[in-house]
Coordinates of C-alpha atoms in Angstrom, one line a residue:
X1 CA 6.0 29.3 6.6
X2 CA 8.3 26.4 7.1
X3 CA 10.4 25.3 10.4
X4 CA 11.5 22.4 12.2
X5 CA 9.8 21.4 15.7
X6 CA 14.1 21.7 17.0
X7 CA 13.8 25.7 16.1
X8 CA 10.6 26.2 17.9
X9 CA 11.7 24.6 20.9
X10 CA 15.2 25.9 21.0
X11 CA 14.4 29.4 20.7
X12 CA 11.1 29.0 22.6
X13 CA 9.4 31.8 20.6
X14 CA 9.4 31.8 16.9
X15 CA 8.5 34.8 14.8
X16 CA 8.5 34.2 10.7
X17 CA 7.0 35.8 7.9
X18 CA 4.0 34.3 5.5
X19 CA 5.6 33.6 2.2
X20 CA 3.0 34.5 -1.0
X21 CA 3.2 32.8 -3.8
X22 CA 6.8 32.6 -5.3
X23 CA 8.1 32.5 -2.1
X24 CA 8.3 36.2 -1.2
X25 CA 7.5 37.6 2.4
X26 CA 4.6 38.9 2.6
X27 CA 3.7 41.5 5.8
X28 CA 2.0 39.3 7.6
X29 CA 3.7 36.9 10.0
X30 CA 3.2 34.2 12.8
X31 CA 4.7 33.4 16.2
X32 CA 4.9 30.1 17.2
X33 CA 5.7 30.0 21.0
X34 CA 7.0 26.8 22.9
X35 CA 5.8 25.9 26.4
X36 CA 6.5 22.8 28.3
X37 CA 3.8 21.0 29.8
X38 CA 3.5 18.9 32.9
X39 CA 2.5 15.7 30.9
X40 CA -0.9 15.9 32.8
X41 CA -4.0 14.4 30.1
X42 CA -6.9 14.8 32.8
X43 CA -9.7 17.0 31.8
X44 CA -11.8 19.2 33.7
X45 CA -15.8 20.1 33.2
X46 CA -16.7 23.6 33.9
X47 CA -19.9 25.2 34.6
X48 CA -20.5 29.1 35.0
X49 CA -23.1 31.4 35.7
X50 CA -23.2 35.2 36.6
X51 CA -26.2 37.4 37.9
X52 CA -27.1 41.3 37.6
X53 CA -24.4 42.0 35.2
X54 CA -24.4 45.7 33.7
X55 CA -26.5 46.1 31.5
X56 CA -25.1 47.4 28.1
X57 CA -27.8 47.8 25.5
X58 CA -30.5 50.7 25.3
X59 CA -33.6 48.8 24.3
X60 CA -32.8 45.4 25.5
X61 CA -30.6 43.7 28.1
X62 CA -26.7 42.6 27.6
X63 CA -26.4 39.1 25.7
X64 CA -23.6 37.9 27.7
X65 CA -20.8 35.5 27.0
X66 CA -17.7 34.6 29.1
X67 CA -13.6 34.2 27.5
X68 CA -10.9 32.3 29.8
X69 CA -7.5 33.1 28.9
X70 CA -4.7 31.2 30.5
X71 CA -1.5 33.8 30.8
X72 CA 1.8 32.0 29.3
X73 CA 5.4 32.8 30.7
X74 CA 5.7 35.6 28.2
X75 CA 3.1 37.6 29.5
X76 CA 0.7 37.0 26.2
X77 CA -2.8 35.1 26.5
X78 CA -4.1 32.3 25.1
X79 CA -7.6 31.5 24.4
X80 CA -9.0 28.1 26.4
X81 CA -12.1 28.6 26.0
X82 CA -15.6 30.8 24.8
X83 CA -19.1 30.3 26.1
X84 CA -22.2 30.3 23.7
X85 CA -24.0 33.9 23.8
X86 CA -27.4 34.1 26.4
X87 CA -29.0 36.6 24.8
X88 CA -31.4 39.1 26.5
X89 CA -30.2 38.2 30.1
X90 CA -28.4 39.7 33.0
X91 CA -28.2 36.6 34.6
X92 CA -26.9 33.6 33.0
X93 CA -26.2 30.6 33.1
X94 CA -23.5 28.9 30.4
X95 CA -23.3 25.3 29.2
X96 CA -21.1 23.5 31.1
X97 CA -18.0 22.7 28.9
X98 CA -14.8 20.4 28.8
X99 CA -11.5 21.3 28.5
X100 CA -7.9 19.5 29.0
X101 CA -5.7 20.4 32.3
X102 CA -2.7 21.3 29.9
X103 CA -5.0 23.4 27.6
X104 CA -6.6 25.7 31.0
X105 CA -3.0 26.0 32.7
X106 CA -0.3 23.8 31.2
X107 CA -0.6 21.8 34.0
X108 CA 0.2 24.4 36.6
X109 CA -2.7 25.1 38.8
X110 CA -1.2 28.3 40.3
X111 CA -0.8 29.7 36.7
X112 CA -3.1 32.8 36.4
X113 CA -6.5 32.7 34.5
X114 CA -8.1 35.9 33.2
X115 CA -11.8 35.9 32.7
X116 CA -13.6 38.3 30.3
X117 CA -17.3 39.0 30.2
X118 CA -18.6 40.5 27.1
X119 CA -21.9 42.0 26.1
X120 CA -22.2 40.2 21.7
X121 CA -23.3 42.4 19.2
X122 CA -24.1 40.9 15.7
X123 CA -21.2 44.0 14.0
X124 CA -18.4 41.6 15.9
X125 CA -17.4 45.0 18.4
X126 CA -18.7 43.6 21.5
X127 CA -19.1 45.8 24.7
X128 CA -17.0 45.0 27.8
X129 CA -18.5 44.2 30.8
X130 CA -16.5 43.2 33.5
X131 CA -13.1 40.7 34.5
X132 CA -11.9 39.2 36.7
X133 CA -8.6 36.6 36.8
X134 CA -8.2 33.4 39.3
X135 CA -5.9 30.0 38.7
X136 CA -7.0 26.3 38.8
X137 CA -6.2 25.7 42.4
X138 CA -9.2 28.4 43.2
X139 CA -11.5 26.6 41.0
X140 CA -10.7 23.4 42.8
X141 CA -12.4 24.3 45.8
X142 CA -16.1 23.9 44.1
X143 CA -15.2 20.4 44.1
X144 CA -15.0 20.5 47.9
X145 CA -18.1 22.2 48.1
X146 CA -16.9 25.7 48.7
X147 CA -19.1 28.8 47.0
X148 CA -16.7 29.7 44.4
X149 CA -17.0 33.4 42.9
X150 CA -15.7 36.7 41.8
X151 CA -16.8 39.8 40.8
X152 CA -16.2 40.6 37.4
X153 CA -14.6 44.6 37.4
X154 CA -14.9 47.0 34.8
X155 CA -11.2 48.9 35.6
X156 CA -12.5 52.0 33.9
X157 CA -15.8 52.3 35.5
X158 CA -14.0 52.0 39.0
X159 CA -11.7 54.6 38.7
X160 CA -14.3 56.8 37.1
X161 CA -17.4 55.7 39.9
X162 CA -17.0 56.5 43.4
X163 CA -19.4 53.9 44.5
X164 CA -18.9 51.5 42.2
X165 CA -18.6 47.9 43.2
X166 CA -19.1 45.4 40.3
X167 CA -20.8 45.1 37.3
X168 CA -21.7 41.7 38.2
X169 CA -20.7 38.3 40.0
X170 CA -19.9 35.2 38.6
X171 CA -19.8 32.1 40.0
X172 CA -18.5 28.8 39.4
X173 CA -21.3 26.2 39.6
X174 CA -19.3 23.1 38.6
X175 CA -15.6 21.8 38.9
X176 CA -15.1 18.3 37.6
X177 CA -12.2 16.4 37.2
X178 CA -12.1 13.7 34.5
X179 CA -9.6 11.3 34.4
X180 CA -8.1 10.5 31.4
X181 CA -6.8 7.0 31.3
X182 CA -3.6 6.9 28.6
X183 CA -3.1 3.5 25.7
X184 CA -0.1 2.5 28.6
X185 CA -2.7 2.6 31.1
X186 CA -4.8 0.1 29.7
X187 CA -2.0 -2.4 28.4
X188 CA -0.7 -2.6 31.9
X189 CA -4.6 -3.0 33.4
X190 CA -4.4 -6.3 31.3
X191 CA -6.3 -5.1 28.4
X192 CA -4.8 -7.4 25.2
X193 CA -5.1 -6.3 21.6
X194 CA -6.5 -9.0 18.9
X195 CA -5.7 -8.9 15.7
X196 CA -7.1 -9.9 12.5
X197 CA -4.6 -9.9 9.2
X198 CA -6.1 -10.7 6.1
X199 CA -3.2 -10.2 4.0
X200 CA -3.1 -9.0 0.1
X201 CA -0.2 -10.0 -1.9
X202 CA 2.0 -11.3 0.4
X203 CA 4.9 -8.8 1.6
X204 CA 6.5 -8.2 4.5
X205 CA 4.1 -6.0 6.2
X206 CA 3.2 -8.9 8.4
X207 CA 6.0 -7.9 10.6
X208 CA 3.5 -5.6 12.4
X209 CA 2.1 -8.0 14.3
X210 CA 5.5 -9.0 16.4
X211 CA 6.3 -5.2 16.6
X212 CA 2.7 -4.7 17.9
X213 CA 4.0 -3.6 21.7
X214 CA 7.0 -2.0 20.4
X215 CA 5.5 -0.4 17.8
X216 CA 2.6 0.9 19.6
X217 CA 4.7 2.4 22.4
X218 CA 7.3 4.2 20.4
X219 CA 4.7 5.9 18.4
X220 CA 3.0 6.6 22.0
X221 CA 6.3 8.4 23.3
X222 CA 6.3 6.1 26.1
X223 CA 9.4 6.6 28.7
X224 CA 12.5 3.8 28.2
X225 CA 12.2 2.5 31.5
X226 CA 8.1 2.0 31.2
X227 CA 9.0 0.2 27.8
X228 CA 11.5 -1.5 29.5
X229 CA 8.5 -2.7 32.4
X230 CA 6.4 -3.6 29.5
X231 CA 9.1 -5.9 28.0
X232 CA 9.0 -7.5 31.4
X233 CA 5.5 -8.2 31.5
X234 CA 5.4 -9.3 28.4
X235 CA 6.5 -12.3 29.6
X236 CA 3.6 -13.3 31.4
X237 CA 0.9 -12.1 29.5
X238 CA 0.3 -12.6 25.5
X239 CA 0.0 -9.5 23.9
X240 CA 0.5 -10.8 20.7
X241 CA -2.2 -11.3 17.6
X242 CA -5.0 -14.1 18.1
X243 CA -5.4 -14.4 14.2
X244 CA -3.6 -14.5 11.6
X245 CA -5.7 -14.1 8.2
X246 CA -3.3 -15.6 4.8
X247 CA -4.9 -14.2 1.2
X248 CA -5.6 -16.6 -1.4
X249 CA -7.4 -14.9 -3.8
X250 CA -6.3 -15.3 -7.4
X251 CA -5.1 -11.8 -7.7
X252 CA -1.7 -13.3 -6.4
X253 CA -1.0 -15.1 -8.9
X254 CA -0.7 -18.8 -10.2
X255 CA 1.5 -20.4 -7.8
X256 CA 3.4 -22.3 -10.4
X257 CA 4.2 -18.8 -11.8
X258 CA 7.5 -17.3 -10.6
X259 CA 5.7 -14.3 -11.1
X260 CA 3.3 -15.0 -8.2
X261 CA 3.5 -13.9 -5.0
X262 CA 2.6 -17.5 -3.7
X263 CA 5.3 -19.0 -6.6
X264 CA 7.0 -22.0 -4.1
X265 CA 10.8 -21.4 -5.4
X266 CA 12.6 -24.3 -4.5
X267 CA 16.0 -22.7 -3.1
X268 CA 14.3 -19.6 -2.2
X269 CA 11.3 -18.4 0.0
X270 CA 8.5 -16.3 -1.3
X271 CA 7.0 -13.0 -0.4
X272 CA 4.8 -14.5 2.4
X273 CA 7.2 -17.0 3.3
X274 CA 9.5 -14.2 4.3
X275 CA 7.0 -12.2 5.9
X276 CA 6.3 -15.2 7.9
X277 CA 9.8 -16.1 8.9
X278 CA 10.4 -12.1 9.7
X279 CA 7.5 -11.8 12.2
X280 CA 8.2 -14.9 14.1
X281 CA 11.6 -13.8 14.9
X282 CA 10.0 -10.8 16.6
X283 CA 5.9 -11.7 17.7
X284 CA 7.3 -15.5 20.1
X285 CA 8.4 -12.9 21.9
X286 CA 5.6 -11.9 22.4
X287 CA 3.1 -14.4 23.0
X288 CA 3.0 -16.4 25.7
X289 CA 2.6 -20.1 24.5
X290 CA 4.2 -19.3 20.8
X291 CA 0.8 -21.1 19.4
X292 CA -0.9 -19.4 16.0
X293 CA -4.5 -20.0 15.1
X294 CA -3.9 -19.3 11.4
X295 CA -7.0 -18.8 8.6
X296 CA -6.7 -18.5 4.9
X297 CA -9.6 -16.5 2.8
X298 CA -10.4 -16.1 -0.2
X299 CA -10.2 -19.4 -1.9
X300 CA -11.7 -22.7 -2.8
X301 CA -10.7 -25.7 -0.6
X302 CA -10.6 -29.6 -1.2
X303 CA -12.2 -31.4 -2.3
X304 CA -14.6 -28.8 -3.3
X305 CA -13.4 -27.4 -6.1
X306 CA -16.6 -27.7 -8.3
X307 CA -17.6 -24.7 -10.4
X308 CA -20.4 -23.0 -8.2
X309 CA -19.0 -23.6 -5.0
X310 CA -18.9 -21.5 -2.3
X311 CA -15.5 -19.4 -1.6
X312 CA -13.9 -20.1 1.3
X313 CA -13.4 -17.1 3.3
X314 CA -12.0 -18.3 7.1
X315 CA -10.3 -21.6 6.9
X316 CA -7.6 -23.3 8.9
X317 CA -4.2 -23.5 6.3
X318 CA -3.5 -26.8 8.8
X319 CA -7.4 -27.8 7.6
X320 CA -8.4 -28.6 11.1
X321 CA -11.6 -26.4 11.6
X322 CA -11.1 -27.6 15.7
X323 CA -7.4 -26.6 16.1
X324 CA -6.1 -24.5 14.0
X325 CA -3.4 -23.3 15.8
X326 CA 0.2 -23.9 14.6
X327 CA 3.3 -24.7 16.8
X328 CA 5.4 -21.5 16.6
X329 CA 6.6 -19.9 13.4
X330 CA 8.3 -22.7 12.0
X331 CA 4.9 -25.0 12.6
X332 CA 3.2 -21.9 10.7
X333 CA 5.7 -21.8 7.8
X334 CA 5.0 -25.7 7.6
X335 CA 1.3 -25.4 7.1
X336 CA 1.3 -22.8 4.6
X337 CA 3.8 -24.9 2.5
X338 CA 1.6 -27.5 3.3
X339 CA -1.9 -26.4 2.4
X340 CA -0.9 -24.2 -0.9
X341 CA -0.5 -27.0 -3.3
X342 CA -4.2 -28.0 -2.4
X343 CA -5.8 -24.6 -2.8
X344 CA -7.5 -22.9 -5.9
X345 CA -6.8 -19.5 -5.3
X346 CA -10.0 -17.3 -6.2
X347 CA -11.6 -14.0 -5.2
X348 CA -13.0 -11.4 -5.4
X349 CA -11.6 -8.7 -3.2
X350 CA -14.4 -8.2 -0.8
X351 CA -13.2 -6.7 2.9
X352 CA -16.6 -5.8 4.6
X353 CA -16.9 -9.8 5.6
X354 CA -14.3 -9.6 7.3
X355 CA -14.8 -6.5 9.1
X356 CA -18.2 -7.3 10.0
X357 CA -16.1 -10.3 11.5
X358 CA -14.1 -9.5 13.9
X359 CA -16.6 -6.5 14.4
X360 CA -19.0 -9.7 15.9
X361 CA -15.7 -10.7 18.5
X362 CA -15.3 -7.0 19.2
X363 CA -19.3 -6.9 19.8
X364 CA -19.3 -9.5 22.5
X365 CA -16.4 -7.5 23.9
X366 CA -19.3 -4.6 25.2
X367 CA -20.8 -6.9 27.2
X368 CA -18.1 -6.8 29.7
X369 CA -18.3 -3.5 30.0
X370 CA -14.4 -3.7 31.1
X371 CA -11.1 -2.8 29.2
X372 CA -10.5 -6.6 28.1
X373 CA -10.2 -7.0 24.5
X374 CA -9.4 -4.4 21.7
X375 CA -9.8 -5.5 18.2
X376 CA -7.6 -4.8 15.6
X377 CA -7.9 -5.6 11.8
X378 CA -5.1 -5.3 9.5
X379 CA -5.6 -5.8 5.7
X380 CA -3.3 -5.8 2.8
X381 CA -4.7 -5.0 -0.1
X382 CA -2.9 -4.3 -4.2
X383 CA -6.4 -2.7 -5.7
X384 CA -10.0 -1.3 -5.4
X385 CA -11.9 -3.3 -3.5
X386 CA -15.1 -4.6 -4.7
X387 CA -17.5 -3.6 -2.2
X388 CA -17.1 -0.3 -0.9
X389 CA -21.0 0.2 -0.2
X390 CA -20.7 -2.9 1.7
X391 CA -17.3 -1.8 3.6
X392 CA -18.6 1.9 4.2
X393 CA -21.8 0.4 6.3
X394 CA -19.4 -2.0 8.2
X395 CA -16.9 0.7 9.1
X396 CA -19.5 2.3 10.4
X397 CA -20.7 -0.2 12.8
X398 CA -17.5 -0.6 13.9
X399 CA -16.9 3.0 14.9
X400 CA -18.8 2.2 17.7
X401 CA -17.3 -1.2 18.9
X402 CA -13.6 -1.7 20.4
X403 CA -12.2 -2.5 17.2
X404 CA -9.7 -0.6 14.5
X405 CA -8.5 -0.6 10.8
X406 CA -5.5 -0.4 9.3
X407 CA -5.4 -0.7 5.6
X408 CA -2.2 -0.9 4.3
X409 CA -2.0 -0.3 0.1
X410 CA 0.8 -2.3 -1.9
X411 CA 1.5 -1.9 -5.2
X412 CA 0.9 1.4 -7.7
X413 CA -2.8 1.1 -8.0
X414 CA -5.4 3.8 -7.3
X415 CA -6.0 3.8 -3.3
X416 CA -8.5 6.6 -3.5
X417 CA -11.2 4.2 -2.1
X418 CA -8.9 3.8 0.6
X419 CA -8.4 6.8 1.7
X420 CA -11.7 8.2 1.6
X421 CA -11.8 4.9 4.4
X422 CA -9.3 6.6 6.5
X423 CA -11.5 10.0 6.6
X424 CA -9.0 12.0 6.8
X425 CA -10.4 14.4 4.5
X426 CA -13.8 14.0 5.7
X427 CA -16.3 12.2 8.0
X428 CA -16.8 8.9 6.6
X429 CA -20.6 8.0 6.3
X430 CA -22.6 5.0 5.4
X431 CA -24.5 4.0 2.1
X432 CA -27.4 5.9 4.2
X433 CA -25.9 9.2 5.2
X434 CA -24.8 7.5 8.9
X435 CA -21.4 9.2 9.9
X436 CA -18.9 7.1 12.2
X437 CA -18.9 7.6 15.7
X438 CA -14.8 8.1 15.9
X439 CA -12.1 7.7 13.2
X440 CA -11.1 3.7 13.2
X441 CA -9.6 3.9 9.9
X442 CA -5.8 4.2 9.2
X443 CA -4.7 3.7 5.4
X444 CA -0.7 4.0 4.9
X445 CA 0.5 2.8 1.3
X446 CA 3.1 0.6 1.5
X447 CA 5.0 1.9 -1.8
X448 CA 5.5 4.8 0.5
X449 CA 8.1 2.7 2.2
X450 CA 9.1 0.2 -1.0
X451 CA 12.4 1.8 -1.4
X452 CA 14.1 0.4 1.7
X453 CA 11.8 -2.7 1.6
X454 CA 15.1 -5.2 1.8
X455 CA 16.7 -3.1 4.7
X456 CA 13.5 -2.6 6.4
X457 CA 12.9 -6.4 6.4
X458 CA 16.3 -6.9 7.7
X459 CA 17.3 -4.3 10.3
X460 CA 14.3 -1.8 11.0
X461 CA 10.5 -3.7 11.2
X462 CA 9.5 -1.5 13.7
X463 CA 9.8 1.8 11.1
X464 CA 6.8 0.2 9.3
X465 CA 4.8 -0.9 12.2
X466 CA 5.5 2.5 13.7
X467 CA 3.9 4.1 10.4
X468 CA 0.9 2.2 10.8
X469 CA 0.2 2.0 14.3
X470 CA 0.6 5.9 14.9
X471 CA -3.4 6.4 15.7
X472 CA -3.6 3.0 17.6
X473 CA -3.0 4.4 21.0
X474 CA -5.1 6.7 20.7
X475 CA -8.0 5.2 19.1
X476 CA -8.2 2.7 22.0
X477 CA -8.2 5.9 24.6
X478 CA -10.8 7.4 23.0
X479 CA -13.2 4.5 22.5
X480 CA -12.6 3.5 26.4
X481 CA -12.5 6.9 28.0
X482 CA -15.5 7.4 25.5
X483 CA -17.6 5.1 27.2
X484 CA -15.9 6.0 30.9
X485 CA -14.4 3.1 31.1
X486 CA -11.6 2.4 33.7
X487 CA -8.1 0.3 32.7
X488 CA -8.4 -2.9 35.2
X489 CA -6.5 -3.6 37.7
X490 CA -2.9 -1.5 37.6
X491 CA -1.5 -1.9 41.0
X492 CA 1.1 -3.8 39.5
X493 CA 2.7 -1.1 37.2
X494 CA 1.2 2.0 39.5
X495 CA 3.4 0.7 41.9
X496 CA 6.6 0.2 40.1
X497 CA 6.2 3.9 38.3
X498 CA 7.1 7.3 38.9
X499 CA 4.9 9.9 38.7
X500 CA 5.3 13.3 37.7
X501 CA 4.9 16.1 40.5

């Protein structure tokens, strides 16, 4: 079944067919029903027990699990949430369990909630034992110490009983609320987002980093007039990147070569020339005192060029090790023409170095224990890299540091490495059978977007940087709301928002 998001929404419930293979309708269908939520992202913890329910097996007790259905505006349920099964007991106690606001009642905390308590059998045709409904606002009052409960009603048994009263009570032992901080929340506490950008054959990808704000917002739906604020503040603090990473490997070429990617044309400027010149227009705006600490990898630097020297894999283009920051884009434009003429470009492609780099910055972030710093690597690769066992066992440490990678493919080689990176067909897991603690990894191939590569350059950077940074925002949500911690101060952009009823 095929549609567009405008169908669903327009005609709020949407009823198609299954196609089979050929395209034919087959006679099973789905309904996709629209429901408009109150933008609320908190998330509540739950905890329920029940005592003397009926009991509804002959040689045993009941083994007792509880449903919660929230009722939608067309009268049909929907599924929130199912305990685990306590088996041989009439009075349980459940795990308690999370769930989102929007998921228990769409944000509505008079909306009704129907409970079911079941007795499991193992043939799937579980015996009923009792319901009851309530809404949010009921279950609210645990949290201001009020005995929350209800007697959970079999409707047949009291029609059919004359003294019937319940077949059990259940009662509501916890009612949590957990905030859920959003990316906006933690730009505006102050938080700032480093990057590192190791680049791979020079193209114009580099405009990411000056569409870092814009591009992380739009792909977080954020409101005009909050993007509007942020362009504001902008002004005063640097959001822009901290490091800028150049590749000099020899895969780019010879840069006497015109073929090169590094070739110095003299009436024209090269591929990273004009990625360099495209992201300054955008990223001064961005940063506060327009200076760029900018480091070249991957090659051999004078005067040791000696056969068995070490490769050079963090050095300042402007050679000073003490300041390597350059004077806006023009000063960084300068030092690349500068310093390529005394480089001997080398390899190989290794990227766990410098992962396992900026995963050290991002390490000495934790000991804040504050929404300061989030680390962001982006590298530009044209091939298979050369040390995936390597890369795999850094990811891995990373996963649990405030960092993220975006891996962005050019050219028409094999990315299969790459993707298995992203995880997005699997849980990525080290050398050693160690999984990653959350999904860091974004891989987007850039021939996806080759076509319109001259345009994009010209009139649309943020399309790219959009593509890339789609799981940005909420990668740095879940790492800090993973570890509970709070944006920083916000009374600045608290105070100049509107919030939703």
């Amino acid at each position: 079944m095929e549609c567009t998001l405008g169908q669903i929404v327009s005609q709020r419930k949407l009823s198609k067919s299954l196609l089979k293979q050929g395209n034919t309708a087959g006679k099973s269908s789905i309904t996709v029903i629209a429901e408009e939520l109150s933008g609320n992202d908190d998330y509540v913890e739950l905890s329920f027990s029940a005592r003397k329910l009926d009991d509804k097996d002959f040689f045993s007790k009941s083994d007792p699990f509880l449903e919660i259905f929230r009722m939608n505006d067309d009268a049909t349920q929907q599924l929130v949430h199912r305990t685990e099964v306590i088996m041989n007991n009439l009075n349980p106690a459940w795990k308690s369990f999370k769930v989102s606001v929007n998921s228990l009642c769409s944000g509505d905390q008079d909306r009704r909630l129907k409970c079911i308590v079941w007795d499991w059998d193992s043939n799937g045709k579980h015996d009923f034992i009792g319901e009851f409904s309530s809404t949010f606002k009921e279950m609210l009052a645990a949290m201001e110490g009020r005995q929350v409960q209800w007697e959970c009603i079999n409707p047949k048994y009291k029609v059919k009983k004359k003294n019937y009263k319940n077949s059990g009570i259940v009662i509501l032992n916890l009612c949590k609320i957990h905030k859920m901080h959003s990316f906006l929340d933690y730009i505006m506490g102050g938080c700032q987002i480093q990057f590192t950008i190791p680049l791979e054959e020079g193209v114009s990808c580099v405009i990411f980093l000056g569409t870092l704000v814009r591009g992380i917002l739009i792909s977080s739906v954020i409101m005009i007039r909050e993007l509007e604020y942020i362009e504001e503040l902008s002004k005063k603090r640097s959001y822009a990147f901290r490091k800028v990473a150049i590749d000099f490997t020899a895969s780019n070429g010879d840069p006497r070569n015109s073929c090169s990617l590094h070739y110095i044309h003299p009436y024209q400027p090269n591929e990273y020339l004009k990625a360099l010149v495209a992201v300054g227009e955008i990223c001064q705006d961005y940063d506060s005192d327009k200076m760029f600490p900018v480091y070249g990898f991957g090659a051999r630097i004078p005067p040791d060029f000696k056969v068995g020297v070490q490769v050079s894999h963090d050095f300042a283009i402007n050679f000073n090790e003490d300041n390597p920051e350059c004077a806006g884009i023009q000063g960084v434009v300068e030092a690349y023409q500068n310093c390529l003429p005394k480089l001997q470009l080398y390899g190989p492609t290794n990227i766990a170095p410098i992962i396992q780099k900026v995963a050290k910055s991002a390490s000495e972030e934790t000991n804040s224990k504050e929404a300061a710093q989030y680390f962001i690597l982006l590298i530009l690769t044209d091939g298979v890299i050369t040390d995936m066992a390597d890369t795999r066992e850094a990811i891995v440490h990373a996963s649990h540091l405030p960092m993220s990678v975006i891996i962005v493919g050019v050219g028409n080689a094999d990315f299969s490495d790459m993707q298995m990176l992203d995880g997005d067909d699997g849980i990525l897991r080290s050398p050693k059978g160690e999984p990653v603690l959350r999904d860091i990894v974004q891989f987007v191939p850039f021939r996806n977007f080759k076509h319109v590569r001259l345009i994009f350059i010209v009139a649309s950077p943020a399309a790219l940087a959009k593509s890339v940074l789609a799981e940005v925002p909420n990668q740095v949500v879940d790492y800090y709301n993973g570890k509970g911690i709070k944006p920083k101060c916000m009374s600045e952009y608290e105070s100049s928002r509107t919030l939703a009823p």
